[in-house]
PDB file of C-alpha atoms and ligand atoms in Angstrom:
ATOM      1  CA  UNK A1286      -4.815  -3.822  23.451  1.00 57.00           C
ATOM      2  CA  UNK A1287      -2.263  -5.728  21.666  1.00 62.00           C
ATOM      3  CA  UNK A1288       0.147  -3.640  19.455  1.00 80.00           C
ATOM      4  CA  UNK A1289      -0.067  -3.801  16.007  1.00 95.00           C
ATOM      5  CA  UNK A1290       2.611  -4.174  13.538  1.00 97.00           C
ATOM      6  CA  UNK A1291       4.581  -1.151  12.220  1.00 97.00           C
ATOM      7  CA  UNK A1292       5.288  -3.332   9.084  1.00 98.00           C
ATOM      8  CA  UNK A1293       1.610  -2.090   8.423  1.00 98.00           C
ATOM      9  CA  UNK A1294       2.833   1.033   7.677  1.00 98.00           C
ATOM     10  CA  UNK A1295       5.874   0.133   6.270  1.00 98.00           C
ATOM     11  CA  UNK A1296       4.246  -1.871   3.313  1.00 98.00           C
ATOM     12  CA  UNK A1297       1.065   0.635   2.770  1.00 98.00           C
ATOM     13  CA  UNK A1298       2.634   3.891   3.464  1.00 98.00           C
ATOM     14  CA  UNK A1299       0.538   7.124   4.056  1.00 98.00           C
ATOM     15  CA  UNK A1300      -0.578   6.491   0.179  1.00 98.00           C
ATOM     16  CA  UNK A1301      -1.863   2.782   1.350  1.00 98.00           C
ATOM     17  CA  UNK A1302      -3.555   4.275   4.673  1.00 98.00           C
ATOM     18  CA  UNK A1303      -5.308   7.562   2.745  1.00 98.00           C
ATOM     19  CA  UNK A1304      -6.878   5.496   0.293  1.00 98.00           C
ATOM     20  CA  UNK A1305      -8.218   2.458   2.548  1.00 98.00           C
ATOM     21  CA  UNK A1306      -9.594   5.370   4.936  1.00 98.00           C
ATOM     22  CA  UNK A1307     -11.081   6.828   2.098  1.00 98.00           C
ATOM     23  CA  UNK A1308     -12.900   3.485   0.382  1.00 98.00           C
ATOM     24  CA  UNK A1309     -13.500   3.322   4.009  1.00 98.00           C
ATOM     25  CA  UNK A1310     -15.872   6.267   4.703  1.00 98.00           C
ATOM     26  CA  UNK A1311     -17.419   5.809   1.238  1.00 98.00           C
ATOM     27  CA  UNK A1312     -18.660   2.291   2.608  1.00 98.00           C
ATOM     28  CA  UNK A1313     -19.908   4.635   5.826  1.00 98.00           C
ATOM     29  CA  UNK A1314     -21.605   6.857   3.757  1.00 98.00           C
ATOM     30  CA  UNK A1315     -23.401   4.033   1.802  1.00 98.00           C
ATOM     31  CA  UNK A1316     -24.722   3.213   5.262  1.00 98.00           C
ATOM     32  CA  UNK A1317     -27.499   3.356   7.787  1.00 98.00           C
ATOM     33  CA  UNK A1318     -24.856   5.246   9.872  1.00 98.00           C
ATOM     34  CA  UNK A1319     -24.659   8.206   7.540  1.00 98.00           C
ATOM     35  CA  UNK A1320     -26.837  10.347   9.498  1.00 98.00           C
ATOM     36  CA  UNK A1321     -23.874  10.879  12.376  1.00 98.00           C
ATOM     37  CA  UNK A1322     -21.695  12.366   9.939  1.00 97.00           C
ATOM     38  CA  UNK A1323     -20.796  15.467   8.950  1.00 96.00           C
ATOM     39  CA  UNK A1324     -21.814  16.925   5.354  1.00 96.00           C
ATOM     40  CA  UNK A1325     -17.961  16.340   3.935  1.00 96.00           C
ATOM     41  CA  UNK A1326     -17.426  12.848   5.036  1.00 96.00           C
ATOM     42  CA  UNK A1327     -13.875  12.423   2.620  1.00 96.00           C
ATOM     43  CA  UNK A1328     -12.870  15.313   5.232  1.00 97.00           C
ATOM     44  CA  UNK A1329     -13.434  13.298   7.961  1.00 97.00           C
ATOM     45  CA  UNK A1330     -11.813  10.478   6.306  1.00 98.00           C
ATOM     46  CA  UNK A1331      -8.337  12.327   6.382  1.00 98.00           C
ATOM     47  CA  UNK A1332      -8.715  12.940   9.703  1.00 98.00           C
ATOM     48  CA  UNK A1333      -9.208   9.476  10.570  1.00 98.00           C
ATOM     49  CA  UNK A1334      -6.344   8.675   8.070  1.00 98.00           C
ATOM     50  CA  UNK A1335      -4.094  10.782  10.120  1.00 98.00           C
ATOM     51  CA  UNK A1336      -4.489   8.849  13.102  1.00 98.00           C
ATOM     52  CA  UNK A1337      -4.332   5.316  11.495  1.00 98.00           C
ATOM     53  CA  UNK A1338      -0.882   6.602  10.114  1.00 98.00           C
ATOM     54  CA  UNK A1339       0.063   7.090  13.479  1.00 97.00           C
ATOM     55  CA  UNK A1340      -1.609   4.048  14.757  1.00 97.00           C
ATOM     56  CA  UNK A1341      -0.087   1.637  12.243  1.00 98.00           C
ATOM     57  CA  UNK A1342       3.956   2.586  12.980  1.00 97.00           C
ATOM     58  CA  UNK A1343       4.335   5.895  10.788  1.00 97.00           C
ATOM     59  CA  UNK A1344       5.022   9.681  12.054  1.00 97.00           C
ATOM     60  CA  UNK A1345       2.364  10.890  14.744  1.00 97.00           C
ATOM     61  CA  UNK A1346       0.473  12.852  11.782  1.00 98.00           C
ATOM     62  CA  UNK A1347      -2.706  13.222  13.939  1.00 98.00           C
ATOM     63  CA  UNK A1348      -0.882  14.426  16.992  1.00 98.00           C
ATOM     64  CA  UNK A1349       0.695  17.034  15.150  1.00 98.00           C
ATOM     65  CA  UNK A1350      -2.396  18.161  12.947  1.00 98.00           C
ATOM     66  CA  UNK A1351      -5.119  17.691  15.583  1.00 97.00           C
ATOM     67  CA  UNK A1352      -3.590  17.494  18.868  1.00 98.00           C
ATOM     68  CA  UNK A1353      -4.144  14.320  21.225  1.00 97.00           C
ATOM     69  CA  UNK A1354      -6.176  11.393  20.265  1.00 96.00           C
ATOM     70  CA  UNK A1355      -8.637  10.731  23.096  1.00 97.00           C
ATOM     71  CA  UNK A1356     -10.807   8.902  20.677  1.00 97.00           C
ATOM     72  CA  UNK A1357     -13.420   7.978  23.081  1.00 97.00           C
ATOM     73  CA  UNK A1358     -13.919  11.539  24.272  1.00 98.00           C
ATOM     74  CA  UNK A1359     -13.770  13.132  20.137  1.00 97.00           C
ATOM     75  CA  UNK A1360     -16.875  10.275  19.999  1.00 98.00           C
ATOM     76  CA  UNK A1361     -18.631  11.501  22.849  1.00 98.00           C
ATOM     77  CA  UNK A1362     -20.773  13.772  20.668  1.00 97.00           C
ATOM     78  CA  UNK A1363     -22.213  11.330  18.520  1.00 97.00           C
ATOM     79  CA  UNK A1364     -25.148   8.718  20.095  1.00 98.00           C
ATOM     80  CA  UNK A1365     -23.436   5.319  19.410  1.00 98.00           C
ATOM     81  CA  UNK A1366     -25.111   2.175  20.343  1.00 98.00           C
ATOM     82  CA  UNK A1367     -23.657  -1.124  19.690  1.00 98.00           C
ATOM     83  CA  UNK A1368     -26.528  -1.706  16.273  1.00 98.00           C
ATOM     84  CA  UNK A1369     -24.380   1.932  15.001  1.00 98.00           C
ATOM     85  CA  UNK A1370     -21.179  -0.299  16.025  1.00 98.00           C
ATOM     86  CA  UNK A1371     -22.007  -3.237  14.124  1.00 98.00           C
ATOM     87  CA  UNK A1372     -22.657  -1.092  11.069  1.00 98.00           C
ATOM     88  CA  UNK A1373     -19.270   0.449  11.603  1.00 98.00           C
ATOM     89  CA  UNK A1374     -17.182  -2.380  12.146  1.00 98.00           C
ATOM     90  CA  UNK A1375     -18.744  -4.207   9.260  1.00 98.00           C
ATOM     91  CA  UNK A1376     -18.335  -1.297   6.843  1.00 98.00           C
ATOM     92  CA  UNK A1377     -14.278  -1.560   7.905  1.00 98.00           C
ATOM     93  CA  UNK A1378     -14.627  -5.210   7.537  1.00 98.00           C
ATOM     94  CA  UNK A1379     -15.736  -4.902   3.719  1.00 98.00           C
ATOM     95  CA  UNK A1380     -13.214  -2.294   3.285  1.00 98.00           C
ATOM     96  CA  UNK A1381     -10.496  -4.912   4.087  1.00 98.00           C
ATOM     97  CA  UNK A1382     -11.516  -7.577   2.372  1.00 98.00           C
ATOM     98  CA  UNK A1383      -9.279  -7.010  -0.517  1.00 95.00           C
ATOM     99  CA  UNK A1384      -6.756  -4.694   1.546  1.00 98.00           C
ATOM    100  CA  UNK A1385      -3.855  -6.826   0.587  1.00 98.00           C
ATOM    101  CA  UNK A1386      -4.691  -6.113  -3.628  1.00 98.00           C
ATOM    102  CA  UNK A1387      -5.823  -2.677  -2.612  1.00 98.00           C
ATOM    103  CA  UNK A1388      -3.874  -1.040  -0.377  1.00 98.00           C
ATOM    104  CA  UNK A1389      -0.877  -3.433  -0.227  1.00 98.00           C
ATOM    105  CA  UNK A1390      -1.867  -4.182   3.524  1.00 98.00           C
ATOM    106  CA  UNK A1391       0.464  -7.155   4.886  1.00 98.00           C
ATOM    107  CA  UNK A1392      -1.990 -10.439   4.932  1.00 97.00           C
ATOM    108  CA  UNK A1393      -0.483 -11.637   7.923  1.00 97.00           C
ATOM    109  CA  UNK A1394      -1.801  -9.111   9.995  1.00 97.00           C
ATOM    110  CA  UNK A1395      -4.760  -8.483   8.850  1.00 97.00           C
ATOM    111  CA  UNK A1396      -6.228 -10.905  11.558  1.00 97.00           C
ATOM    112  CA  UNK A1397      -4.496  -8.403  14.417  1.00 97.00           C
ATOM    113  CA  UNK A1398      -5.917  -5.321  12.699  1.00 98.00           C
ATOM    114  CA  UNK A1399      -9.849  -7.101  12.523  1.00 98.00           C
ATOM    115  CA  UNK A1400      -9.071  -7.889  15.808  1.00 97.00           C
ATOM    116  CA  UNK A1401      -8.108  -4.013  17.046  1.00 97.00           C
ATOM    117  CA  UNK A1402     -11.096  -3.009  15.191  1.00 98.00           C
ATOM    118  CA  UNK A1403     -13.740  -5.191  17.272  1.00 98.00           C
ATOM    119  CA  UNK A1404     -12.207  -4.355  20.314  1.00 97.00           C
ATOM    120  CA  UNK A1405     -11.864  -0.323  19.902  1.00 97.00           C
ATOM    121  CA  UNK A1406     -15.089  -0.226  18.948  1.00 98.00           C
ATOM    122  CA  UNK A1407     -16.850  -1.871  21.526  1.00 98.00           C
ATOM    123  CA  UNK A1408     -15.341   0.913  23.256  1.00 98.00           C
ATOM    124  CA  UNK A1409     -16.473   3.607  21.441  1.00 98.00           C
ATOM    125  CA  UNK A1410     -20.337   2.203  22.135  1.00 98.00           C
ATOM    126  CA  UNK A1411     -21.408   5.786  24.541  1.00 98.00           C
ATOM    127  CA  UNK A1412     -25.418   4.863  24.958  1.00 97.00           C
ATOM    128  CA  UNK A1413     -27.264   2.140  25.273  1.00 94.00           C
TER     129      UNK A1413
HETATM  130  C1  HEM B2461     -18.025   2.283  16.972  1.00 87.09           C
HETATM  131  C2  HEM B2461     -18.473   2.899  15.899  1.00 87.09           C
HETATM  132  C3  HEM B2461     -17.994   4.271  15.491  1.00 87.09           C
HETATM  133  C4  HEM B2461     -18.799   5.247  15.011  1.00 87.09           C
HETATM  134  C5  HEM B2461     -20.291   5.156  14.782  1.00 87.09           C
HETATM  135  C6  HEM B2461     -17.963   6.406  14.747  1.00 87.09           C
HETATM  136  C7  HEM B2461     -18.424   7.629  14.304  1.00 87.09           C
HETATM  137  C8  HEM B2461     -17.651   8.739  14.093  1.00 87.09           C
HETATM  138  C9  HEM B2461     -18.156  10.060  13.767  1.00 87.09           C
HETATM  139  C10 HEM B2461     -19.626  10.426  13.642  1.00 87.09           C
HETATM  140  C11 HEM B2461     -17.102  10.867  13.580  1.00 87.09           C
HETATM  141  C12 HEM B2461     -17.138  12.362  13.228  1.00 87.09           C
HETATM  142  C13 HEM B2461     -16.927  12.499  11.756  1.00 87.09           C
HETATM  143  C14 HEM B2461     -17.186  13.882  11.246  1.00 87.09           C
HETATM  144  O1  HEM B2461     -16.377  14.799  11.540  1.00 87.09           O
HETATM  145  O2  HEM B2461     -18.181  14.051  10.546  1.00 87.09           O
HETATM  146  C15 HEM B2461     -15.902  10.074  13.809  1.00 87.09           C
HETATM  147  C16 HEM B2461     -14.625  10.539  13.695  1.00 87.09           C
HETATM  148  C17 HEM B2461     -13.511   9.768  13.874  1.00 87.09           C
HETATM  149  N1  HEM B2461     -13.477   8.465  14.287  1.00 87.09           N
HETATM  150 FE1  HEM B2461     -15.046   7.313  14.685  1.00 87.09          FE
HETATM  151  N2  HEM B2461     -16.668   6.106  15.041  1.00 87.09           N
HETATM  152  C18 HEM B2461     -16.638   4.814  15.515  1.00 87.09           C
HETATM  153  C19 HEM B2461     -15.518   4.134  15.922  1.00 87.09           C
HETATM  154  C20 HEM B2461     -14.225   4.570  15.751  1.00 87.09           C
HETATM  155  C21 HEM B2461     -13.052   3.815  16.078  1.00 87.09           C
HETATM  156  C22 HEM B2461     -13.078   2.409  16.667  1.00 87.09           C
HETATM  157  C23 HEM B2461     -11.984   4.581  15.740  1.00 87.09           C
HETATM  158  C24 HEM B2461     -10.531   4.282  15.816  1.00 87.09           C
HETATM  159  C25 HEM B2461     -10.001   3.105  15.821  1.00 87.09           C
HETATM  160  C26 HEM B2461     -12.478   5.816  15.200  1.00 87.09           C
HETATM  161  C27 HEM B2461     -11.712   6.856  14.740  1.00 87.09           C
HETATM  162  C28 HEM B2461     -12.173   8.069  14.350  1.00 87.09           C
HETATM  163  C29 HEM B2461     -11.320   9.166  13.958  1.00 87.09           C
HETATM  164  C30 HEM B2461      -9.796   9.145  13.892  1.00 87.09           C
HETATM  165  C31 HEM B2461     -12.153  10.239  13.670  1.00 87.09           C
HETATM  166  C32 HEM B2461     -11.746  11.627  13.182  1.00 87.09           C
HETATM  167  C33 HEM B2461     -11.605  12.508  14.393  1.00 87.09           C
HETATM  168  C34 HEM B2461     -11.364  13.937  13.992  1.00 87.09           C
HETATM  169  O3  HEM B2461     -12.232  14.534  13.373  1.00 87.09           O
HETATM  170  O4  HEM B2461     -10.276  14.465  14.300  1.00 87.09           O
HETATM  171  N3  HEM B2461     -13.846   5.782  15.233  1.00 87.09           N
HETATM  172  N4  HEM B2461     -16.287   8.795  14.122  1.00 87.09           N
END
């Protein structure tokens, strides 16, 4: 997995990263994905905003609020095929389209961060 940029973080902050997470999850719970989810998906979205913090060069705010990441393991509850992938990834996809105007997310890595997203999700595909 390539390392991404902690200029991401610099340029967004946590006020950039809580309110792409949180666009974010709205797109999810627009979806045909919405079903996996919890009732209180913004809730959900701070948790996930917590570890993109970390993720994108800031303080380990998930670490300290939640304990280790083991993402793949944290997924292992939910049936995700790779259709309930492709729904995900797209729904990030959207959300970045304007990330730059919205979020102030650095344009030139944007490609990296598309990139991460493809990748970790293919491996957080748990059935068939
Ligand atoms: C491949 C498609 C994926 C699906 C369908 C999916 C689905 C889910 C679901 C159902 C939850 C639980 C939310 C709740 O509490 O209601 C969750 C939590 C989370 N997901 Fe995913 N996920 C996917 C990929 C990813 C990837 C690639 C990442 C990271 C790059 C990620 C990061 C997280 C985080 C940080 C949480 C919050 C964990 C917590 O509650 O502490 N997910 N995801």
């Amino acid at each position: 997995m390539p390392a991404l940029s902690p200029a991401i973080y610099e340029a967004m902050g946590e006020e950039g990263i809580f309110r792409m997470l949180s666009d974010f999850y709205h797109q999810l719970e627009a979806s045909s994905i919405r079903g996996l989810f919890a009732e209180d998906m913004q809730a959900a979205g701070k948790r996930s905003a917590a570890f993109y913090v970390q993720l994108l060069g800031g303080p380990p705010m998930y670490n300290e609020l939640y304990g280790n990441p083991m993402m793949r393991k944290r997924h292992f509850p939910f049936e995700i095929d790779e259709e309930a992938r492709v729904v995900w990834r797209d729904c990030f996809y959207t959300t970045l389209e304007n990330a730059g105007t919205n979020y102030g997310f650095p344009a030139e890595h944007l490609e990296a961060f598309r990139d991460f997203i493809e990748r970790f999700s293919q491996w957080m595909v748990n059935i068939k």
